[in-house]
Amino acid sequence: MTDTSLSLTPAQDSASAFARGDARVGDYMALLKPRVMSLVVFTGFAGLFVAPGSPHPLLAAVAVLCIAMGAGGAGAINMWYDRDIDAIMERTRRRPIPSGRVEPAEALTFGIILSLFSVMLMGLALNWAAAGLLALANAFYVFVYTLWLKRRTPFNIVIGGAAGAFPPMIGWAAVTGTVGIEAIALFAIIFMWTPPHFWALALYRAGDYAAAGIPMLPVTAGPAVTRRQIVLYSIILVPLSLAPVALGFAGWLYGTVAGLFGLAFLTLAFRVWRETGTRAARRLFGFSILYLFVLFSALIAERVLTGSPAGIWG
Amino acid sequence: MTAMAKRAPRSELHRKQRIKNLAVVAALLGMVVLIYLITIVRIGGA
C-alpha cells in the first residue's frame, strides 16, 4: 500500500485539491482580500457620508457595495496574477490559489465578473462619474500596480498606492456626480499614507519580498533609506491630514483628532528611523491602520454631530 | 425501504458542488432583487 500524497508535486497536489472540490465559500471570500477591503469600504463610505447631498439610503448602500465588489474583484485578479510569488512568501502562501483550493482560471473569472458588475451597477444605480472612477481605480490596481509596477520598481506602492486612495473620491462622486477639491484632499491623504504604511510592513518582511523577487524599497535600497523615506512621507502626511479643516468640510473635532493622531504617527515614524530592529516598524504598521480608521471616523462623527451638509441620513 | 434510502449516497465532491451551486443561485437571486429595488427607487425619483 502506498501513500500517494507523499509522491505528489505541489502542482499535482493543488490540482487534486481542486478536483476534490476543496474550495469553500470562505475561499472565494478570501480572494476578495477582506482586510484590505474593510479599509477601502470604510474610506469609501466616509467620502459618501461627508459629501454634500442626500442620496436614497438604498442607493448609498449600493454605492458602498459596488466599492466593496470592485475592490474585491481587483483583489481576486491580483491574487490570480501573483499566484507564483504568493506561493513563495510566508505571508501569502496559504491563500486560496497557492494552497490549491481555488483554480487560477476560476479566481480570474470571479474577479473579472465582480469588477465589471460593480462598475455597471454603480453606473445604473448612482451615476457614471462614480462608475468611471471605480473602473479607473480597478484598472489602476490591476494594470498599473499589479501587472506593471509591483515587480519592476521599488516605488511600486508610491504610484500603485493611488488605487487604494480612490474610494473616498468614488463615494463623494456617487453623491455629487463630480470630483470636488474636498474629494481630492481625501484622496491625497490616503495617497501619502500608503508608502509609510507598506514600507513599515516591508521593513520586517524584507526577507519574504526578497525571496519572491519583489523590489520593495528595503530590498533594493536597504532599511536605512526606507526608514528615511517613511519619515519624509509622514512629515508630508500629517499637515496634509488637516486639509479637510482648511477646506472647510471638517471642523475642530476632526482637526483635533487628526492633529493628535498625526503627532503619534510622526513619533512612531521617528522611532522607526532611530531603531535598527523591527519592533518600531511593526508598531507603525499596526498604528497606521488605526490612524486611517480614526481619521475617517472623526470625519463621519463630526458630520453626525454638526449635521451639515445633509449627508445620506439628512 | 423508503425512497430516500434507495438513493445512492452522494459523494463528498457532489455535496460540495451542490453547496457551491446554491451559493451561485443565491447570488443571482440577490442580484435580481437588488436591481429590482434600485429600479423602483430610481423610478420613484429619489
CSV table of C-alpha atoms in Angstrom, one decimal:
chain,number,residue,atom,x,y,z
A,1,MET,CA,0.0,0.0,0.0
A,2,THR,CA,1.3,3.4,-0.9
A,3,ASP,CA,0.6,6.9,0.3
A,4,THR,CA,0.1,8.8,-2.9
A,5,SER,CA,0.0,12.2,-1.2
A,6,LEU,CA,3.7,11.7,-0.4
A,7,SER,CA,4.6,11.4,-4.1
A,8,LEU,CA,2.6,14.4,-5.3
A,9,THR,CA,4.3,17.5,-6.6
A,10,PRO,CA,2.9,20.8,-5.3
A,11,ALA,CA,1.2,21.4,-8.7
A,12,GLN,CA,-0.3,17.9,-8.6
A,13,ASP,CA,-1.4,18.4,-5.0
A,14,SER,CA,-3.1,21.7,-5.9
A,15,ALA,CA,-4.8,20.1,-8.9
A,16,SER,CA,-6.0,17.2,-6.8
A,17,ALA,CA,-7.2,19.6,-4.0
A,18,PHE,CA,-9.3,21.4,-6.7
A,19,ALA,CA,-10.5,18.1,-8.1
A,20,ARG,CA,-11.7,17.1,-4.6
A,21,GLY,CA,-13.8,20.3,-4.6
A,22,ASP,CA,-12.0,21.7,-1.6
A,23,ALA,CA,-13.0,25.3,-2.4
A,24,ARG,CA,-15.4,26.7,0.2
A,25,VAL,CA,-17.4,29.9,0.1
A,26,GLY,CA,-14.8,31.2,2.6
A,27,ASP,CA,-12.1,30.7,0.0
A,28,TYR,CA,-13.9,32.9,-2.5
A,29,MET,CA,-14.3,35.5,0.2
A,30,ALA,CA,-10.6,35.3,0.9
A,31,LEU,CA,-9.9,36.0,-2.8
A,32,LEU,CA,-11.5,39.4,-2.2
A,33,LYS,CA,-8.8,40.4,0.4
A,34,PRO,CA,-11.3,41.2,3.1
A,35,ARG,CA,-8.9,43.0,5.4
A,36,VAL,CA,-7.8,45.4,2.6
A,37,MET,CA,-11.4,45.7,1.6
A,38,SER,CA,-12.6,46.8,5.0
A,39,LEU,CA,-10.4,49.8,4.9
A,40,VAL,CA,-11.4,50.5,1.3
A,41,VAL,CA,-15.1,50.2,2.1
A,42,PHE,CA,-14.8,52.4,5.2
A,43,THR,CA,-13.0,55.2,3.5
A,44,GLY,CA,-15.4,55.0,0.5
A,45,PHE,CA,-18.3,55.2,3.0
A,46,ALA,CA,-16.7,58.2,4.7
A,47,GLY,CA,-16.4,60.0,1.3
A,48,LEU,CA,-20.0,59.2,0.6
A,49,PHE,CA,-21.2,60.3,4.0
A,50,VAL,CA,-19.5,63.7,4.2
A,51,ALA,CA,-20.3,64.6,0.6
A,52,PRO,CA,-23.0,67.4,0.3
A,53,GLY,CA,-26.2,65.7,-0.8
A,54,SER,CA,-28.7,63.1,0.3
A,55,PRO,CA,-29.0,60.0,-1.8
A,56,HIS,CA,-31.6,57.4,-1.0
A,57,PRO,CA,-30.2,55.1,1.7
A,58,LEU,CA,-30.6,52.1,-0.6
A,59,LEU,CA,-28.6,53.8,-3.3
A,60,ALA,CA,-26.0,54.8,-0.7
A,61,ALA,CA,-25.8,51.2,0.4
A,62,VAL,CA,-25.5,50.1,-3.3
A,63,ALA,CA,-22.6,52.5,-3.8
A,64,VAL,CA,-20.7,51.0,-0.8
A,65,LEU,CA,-21.5,47.5,-2.1
A,66,CYS,CA,-20.1,48.5,-5.5
A,67,ILE,CA,-16.9,49.9,-3.9
A,68,ALA,CA,-16.6,46.6,-2.0
A,69,MET,CA,-17.2,44.4,-5.0
A,70,GLY,CA,-14.9,46.5,-7.2
A,71,ALA,CA,-12.1,46.3,-4.6
A,72,GLY,CA,-12.7,42.6,-4.1
A,73,GLY,CA,-12.7,41.9,-7.8
A,74,ALA,CA,-9.4,43.7,-8.2
A,75,GLY,CA,-8.0,41.7,-5.3
A,76,ALA,CA,-9.0,38.4,-6.9
A,77,ILE,CA,-7.4,39.4,-10.2
A,78,ASN,CA,-4.3,40.4,-8.2
A,79,MET,CA,-4.2,37.0,-6.5
A,80,TRP,CA,-4.6,35.3,-9.8
A,81,TYR,CA,-1.6,37.2,-11.3
A,82,ASP,CA,0.6,36.9,-8.2
A,83,ARG,CA,-0.1,33.2,-7.5
A,84,ASP,CA,3.6,32.4,-8.3
A,85,ILE,CA,5.1,34.8,-5.8
A,86,ASP,CA,2.2,34.2,-3.3
A,87,ALA,CA,3.4,30.5,-3.1
A,88,ILE,CA,6.9,31.7,-2.1
A,89,MET,CA,6.0,34.3,0.5
A,90,GLU,CA,5.2,33.1,4.1
A,91,ARG,CA,2.6,35.8,4.5
A,92,THR,CA,0.6,34.7,1.3
A,93,ARG,CA,1.3,31.0,0.8
A,94,ARG,CA,-1.9,30.0,2.5
A,95,ARG,CA,-4.1,32.0,0.1
A,96,PRO,CA,-6.7,30.0,-1.8
A,97,ILE,CA,-4.8,29.7,-5.2
A,98,PRO,CA,-1.3,28.8,-4.0
A,99,SER,CA,-2.8,26.3,-1.5
A,100,GLY,CA,-4.7,24.7,-4.3
A,101,ARG,CA,-8.3,25.3,-3.1
A,102,VAL,CA,-9.3,27.5,-6.0
A,103,GLU,CA,-8.3,27.1,-9.6
A,104,PRO,CA,-6.5,30.1,-11.0
A,105,ALA,CA,-8.8,30.5,-14.0
A,106,GLU,CA,-11.8,30.4,-11.6
A,107,ALA,CA,-10.3,33.2,-9.5
A,108,LEU,CA,-9.7,35.3,-12.6
A,109,THR,CA,-13.2,34.8,-13.9
A,110,PHE,CA,-14.6,35.6,-10.4
A,111,GLY,CA,-12.5,38.8,-10.3
A,112,ILE,CA,-13.5,40.0,-13.8
A,113,ILE,CA,-17.2,39.4,-13.2
A,114,LEU,CA,-17.1,41.2,-9.9
A,115,SER,CA,-15.2,44.1,-11.4
A,116,LEU,CA,-17.5,44.5,-14.4
A,117,PHE,CA,-20.7,44.1,-12.4
A,118,SER,CA,-19.6,46.6,-9.8
A,119,VAL,CA,-18.9,49.3,-12.4
A,120,MET,CA,-22.2,48.5,-14.3
A,121,LEU,CA,-24.2,48.6,-11.1
A,122,MET,CA,-22.6,51.8,-9.9
A,123,GLY,CA,-23.4,53.5,-13.2
A,124,LEU,CA,-27.0,52.3,-13.3
A,125,ALA,CA,-27.8,53.0,-9.6
A,126,LEU,CA,-25.8,56.1,-8.9
A,127,ASN,CA,-24.1,57.9,-11.7
A,128,TRP,CA,-21.4,57.3,-14.4
A,129,ALA,CA,-18.9,59.6,-12.9
A,130,ALA,CA,-18.6,57.3,-9.8
A,131,ALA,CA,-18.7,54.3,-12.1
A,132,GLY,CA,-15.9,55.7,-14.2
A,133,LEU,CA,-13.8,56.4,-11.1
A,134,LEU,CA,-14.5,52.9,-9.9
A,135,ALA,CA,-13.4,51.4,-13.2
A,136,LEU,CA,-10.3,53.7,-13.2
A,137,ALA,CA,-9.3,52.6,-9.6
A,138,ASN,CA,-9.8,48.9,-10.6
A,139,ALA,CA,-7.8,49.2,-13.8
A,140,PHE,CA,-5.1,51.1,-12.0
A,141,TYR,CA,-4.7,48.4,-9.3
A,142,VAL,CA,-4.7,45.6,-11.8
A,143,PHE,CA,-2.8,47.0,-14.8
A,144,VAL,CA,-0.6,49.8,-13.3
A,145,TYR,CA,0.2,48.3,-9.9
A,146,THR,CA,-0.1,44.5,-10.2
A,147,LEU,CA,1.0,43.9,-13.8
A,148,TRP,CA,3.4,46.8,-14.4
A,149,LEU,CA,4.9,48.3,-11.2
A,150,LYS,CA,4.9,45.7,-8.5
A,151,ARG,CA,7.7,43.5,-9.8
A,152,ARG,CA,9.7,46.3,-11.5
A,153,THR,CA,10.3,49.3,-9.2
A,154,PRO,CA,10.8,49.9,-5.5
A,155,PHE,CA,8.3,52.8,-5.9
A,156,ASN,CA,5.6,50.3,-6.8
A,157,ILE,CA,3.4,51.3,-3.8
A,158,VAL,CA,4.0,55.0,-4.2
A,159,ILE,CA,2.4,55.2,-7.6
A,160,GLY,CA,0.3,52.0,-7.3
A,161,GLY,CA,-1.0,53.2,-4.0
A,162,ALA,CA,-3.2,55.6,-5.8
A,163,ALA,CA,-5.6,52.8,-6.5
A,164,GLY,CA,-6.3,52.5,-2.7
A,165,ALA,CA,-6.8,56.2,-2.5
A,166,PHE,CA,-9.7,56.3,-4.9
A,167,PRO,CA,-12.6,55.0,-2.6
A,168,PRO,CA,-13.4,58.3,-0.8
A,169,MET,CA,-13.4,60.1,-4.2
A,170,ILE,CA,-15.7,57.4,-5.6
A,171,GLY,CA,-18.0,57.8,-2.6
A,172,TRP,CA,-18.0,61.6,-3.0
A,173,ALA,CA,-18.8,61.3,-6.7
A,174,ALA,CA,-21.6,58.8,-6.0
A,175,VAL,CA,-23.4,61.6,-4.1
A,176,THR,CA,-22.4,64.7,-6.1
A,177,GLY,CA,-21.7,63.3,-9.6
A,178,THR,CA,-18.5,65.3,-9.6
A,179,VAL,CA,-15.0,65.3,-8.1
A,180,GLY,CA,-14.5,68.3,-5.9
A,181,ILE,CA,-11.4,69.6,-4.2
A,182,GLU,CA,-12.6,68.0,-1.0
A,183,ALA,CA,-12.6,64.6,-2.6
A,184,ILE,CA,-9.1,65.2,-4.0
A,185,ALA,CA,-8.0,66.1,-0.4
A,186,LEU,CA,-9.3,62.8,0.9
A,187,PHE,CA,-7.5,61.0,-2.0
A,188,ALA,CA,-4.3,62.9,-1.2
A,189,ILE,CA,-4.4,61.8,2.5
A,190,ILE,CA,-4.6,58.1,1.6
A,191,PHE,CA,-2.1,58.5,-1.2
A,192,MET,CA,0.5,59.9,1.2
A,193,TRP,CA,-0.4,57.4,4.0
A,194,THR,CA,0.2,54.4,1.7
A,195,PRO,CA,4.0,54.5,1.4
A,196,PRO,CA,4.8,54.7,5.2
A,197,HIS,CA,2.2,52.0,5.8
A,198,PHE,CA,3.6,49.5,3.3
A,199,TRP,CA,7.2,50.3,3.9
A,200,ALA,CA,6.8,49.7,7.6
A,201,LEU,CA,5.4,46.2,6.7
A,202,ALA,CA,8.2,45.7,4.1
A,203,LEU,CA,10.9,46.5,6.7
A,204,TYR,CA,10.0,43.4,8.8
A,205,ARG,CA,9.0,41.3,5.8
A,206,ALA,CA,12.0,42.2,3.6
A,207,GLY,CA,13.2,38.5,3.5
A,208,ASP,CA,9.9,37.4,2.1
A,209,TYR,CA,9.9,40.1,-0.6
A,210,ALA,CA,13.5,39.4,-1.5
A,211,ALA,CA,12.8,35.6,-1.8
A,212,ALA,CA,9.8,36.4,-4.1
A,213,GLY,CA,11.9,38.9,-6.2
A,214,ILE,CA,9.7,41.9,-5.4
A,215,PRO,CA,11.8,45.1,-5.4
A,216,MET,CA,10.3,46.6,-2.3
A,217,LEU,CA,12.4,49.6,-1.1
A,218,PRO,CA,14.0,47.8,1.9
A,219,VAL,CA,15.2,45.0,-0.5
A,220,THR,CA,16.6,47.3,-3.2
A,221,ALA,CA,17.8,50.4,-1.2
A,222,GLY,CA,18.1,48.9,2.2
A,223,PRO,CA,16.4,49.6,5.6
A,224,ALA,CA,18.2,52.9,6.3
A,225,VAL,CA,16.9,54.6,3.1
A,226,THR,CA,13.4,53.1,3.7
A,227,ARG,CA,13.3,54.5,7.3
A,228,ARG,CA,14.3,57.9,6.0
A,229,GLN,CA,11.5,57.7,3.3
A,230,ILE,CA,9.0,56.7,5.9
A,231,VAL,CA,9.8,59.8,8.0
A,232,LEU,CA,9.7,62.1,4.9
A,233,TYR,CA,6.3,60.8,3.8
A,234,SER,CA,5.0,61.0,7.4
A,235,ILE,CA,6.1,64.7,7.6
A,236,ILE,CA,4.1,65.4,4.5
A,237,LEU,CA,1.1,63.3,5.6
A,238,VAL,CA,0.4,64.9,8.9
A,239,PRO,CA,-0.2,68.5,7.7
A,240,LEU,CA,-2.0,67.2,4.7
A,241,SER,CA,-4.4,65.4,7.0
A,242,LEU,CA,-5.5,68.8,8.2
A,243,ALA,CA,-6.6,69.8,4.6
A,244,PRO,CA,-10.3,69.0,5.3
A,245,VAL,CA,-10.3,71.6,8.1
A,246,ALA,CA,-8.5,74.2,5.8
A,247,LEU,CA,-11.1,73.5,3.0
A,248,GLY,CA,-14.0,73.9,5.5
A,249,PHE,CA,-15.6,70.5,5.3
A,250,ALA,CA,-14.3,69.4,8.7
A,251,GLY,CA,-14.1,71.3,11.9
A,252,TRP,CA,-12.5,71.3,15.4
A,253,LEU,CA,-13.3,67.6,16.2
A,254,TYR,CA,-11.6,66.2,13.1
A,255,GLY,CA,-8.8,68.8,13.4
A,256,THR,CA,-8.1,67.8,17.0
A,257,VAL,CA,-8.1,64.1,16.2
A,258,ALA,CA,-6.0,64.5,13.1
A,259,GLY,CA,-3.5,66.6,15.0
A,260,LEU,CA,-3.2,64.2,17.9
A,261,PHE,CA,-3.0,61.1,15.9
A,262,GLY,CA,-0.7,62.8,13.4
A,263,LEU,CA,1.7,63.6,16.2
A,264,ALA,CA,1.6,59.9,17.3
A,265,PHE,CA,2.2,58.8,13.7
A,266,LEU,CA,5.2,61.1,13.5
A,267,THR,CA,6.6,59.9,16.8
A,268,LEU,CA,6.4,56.3,15.6
A,269,ALA,CA,7.9,57.2,12.3
A,270,PHE,CA,10.9,58.8,14.0
A,271,ARG,CA,11.2,55.7,16.2
A,272,VAL,CA,11.4,53.6,13.1
A,273,TRP,CA,14.1,55.9,11.9
A,274,ARG,CA,16.2,55.7,15.1
A,275,GLU,CA,15.7,52.0,15.9
A,276,THR,CA,17.5,49.3,13.9
A,277,GLY,CA,15.2,46.4,14.9
A,278,THR,CA,11.8,45.6,13.5
A,279,ARG,CA,9.7,46.4,16.7
A,280,ALA,CA,9.1,50.1,15.8
A,281,ALA,CA,8.2,49.1,12.2
A,282,ARG,CA,5.7,46.6,13.4
A,283,ARG,CA,4.2,49.2,15.7
A,284,LEU,CA,4.0,51.8,13.0
A,285,PHE,CA,2.3,49.3,10.6
A,286,GLY,CA,-0.3,48.4,13.2
A,287,PHE,CA,-0.8,52.1,14.2
A,288,SER,CA,-1.1,53.3,10.6
A,289,ILE,CA,-4.2,51.1,10.1
A,290,LEU,CA,-5.8,52.5,13.2
A,291,TYR,CA,-4.8,56.0,12.2
A,292,LEU,CA,-6.7,55.9,8.9
A,293,PHE,CA,-9.8,54.4,10.6
A,294,VAL,CA,-9.7,57.0,13.3
A,295,LEU,CA,-9.2,59.9,10.8
A,296,PHE,CA,-12.2,58.9,8.7
A,297,SER,CA,-14.3,58.0,11.7
A,298,ALA,CA,-13.7,61.6,13.0
A,299,LEU,CA,-14.9,63.0,9.7
A,300,ILE,CA,-18.1,60.9,9.9
A,301,ALA,CA,-18.6,61.6,13.7
A,302,GLU,CA,-18.2,65.4,13.1
A,303,ARG,CA,-20.8,65.3,10.3
A,304,VAL,CA,-23.2,63.3,12.5
A,305,LEU,CA,-22.7,65.8,15.4
A,306,THR,CA,-22.9,69.0,13.3
A,307,GLY,CA,-25.4,67.6,10.9
A,308,SER,CA,-24.3,69.7,7.9
A,309,PRO,CA,-24.4,69.4,5.0
A,310,ALA,CA,-27.3,67.0,4.7
A,311,GLY,CA,-25.4,63.7,4.3
A,312,ILE,CA,-27.2,60.4,3.5
A,313,TRP,CA,-29.2,60.4,6.7
A,314,GLY,CA,-30.3,64.0,6.4
B,1,MET,CA,-37.4,0.7,2.3
B,2,THR,CA,-38.1,4.3,1.7
B,3,ALA,CA,-37.3,6.2,-1.5
B,4,MET,CA,-34.7,8.2,0.4
B,5,ALA,CA,-32.9,5.1,1.5
B,6,LYS,CA,-32.8,3.7,-2.1
B,7,ARG,CA,-31.0,6.8,-3.4
B,8,ALA,CA,-27.3,6.3,-3.9
B,9,PRO,CA,-25.2,8.2,-1.3
B,10,ARG,CA,-23.8,11.5,-2.6
B,11,SER,CA,-20.1,11.7,-2.8
B,12,GLU,CA,-18.3,14.5,-0.8
B,13,LEU,CA,-17.5,16.2,-4.2
B,14,HIS,CA,-21.1,16.3,-5.2
B,15,ARG,CA,-22.1,17.7,-1.8
B,16,LYS,CA,-19.5,20.5,-2.1
B,17,GLN,CA,-20.5,21.2,-5.7
B,18,ARG,CA,-24.2,21.4,-4.6
B,19,ILE,CA,-23.3,24.0,-1.9
B,20,LYS,CA,-21.3,26.0,-4.5
B,21,ASN,CA,-24.3,25.9,-6.9
B,22,LEU,CA,-26.7,27.0,-4.2
B,23,ALA,CA,-24.3,29.9,-3.4
B,24,VAL,CA,-24.3,31.0,-7.1
B,25,VAL,CA,-28.2,30.7,-7.2
B,26,ALA,CA,-28.4,32.9,-4.0
B,27,ALA,CA,-26.0,35.4,-5.5
B,28,LEU,CA,-28.0,35.6,-8.8
B,29,LEU,CA,-31.3,35.9,-6.9
B,30,GLY,CA,-29.8,38.6,-4.7
B,31,MET,CA,-28.7,40.5,-7.8
B,32,VAL,CA,-32.2,40.3,-9.4
B,33,VAL,CA,-33.8,41.6,-6.2
B,34,LEU,CA,-31.2,44.3,-5.9
B,35,ILE,CA,-31.7,45.6,-9.4
B,36,TYR,CA,-35.4,45.4,-9.0
B,37,LEU,CA,-35.2,47.6,-5.8
B,38,ILE,CA,-32.8,50.0,-7.5
B,39,THR,CA,-35.2,50.4,-10.4
B,40,ILE,CA,-38.1,51.1,-8.0
B,41,VAL,CA,-36.1,53.8,-6.2
B,42,ARG,CA,-34.9,55.4,-9.4
B,43,ILE,CA,-38.4,55.4,-10.9
B,44,GLY,CA,-39.6,57.0,-7.7
B,45,GLY,CA,-37.4,59.9,-8.4
B,46,ALA,CA,-35.1,59.6,-5.4
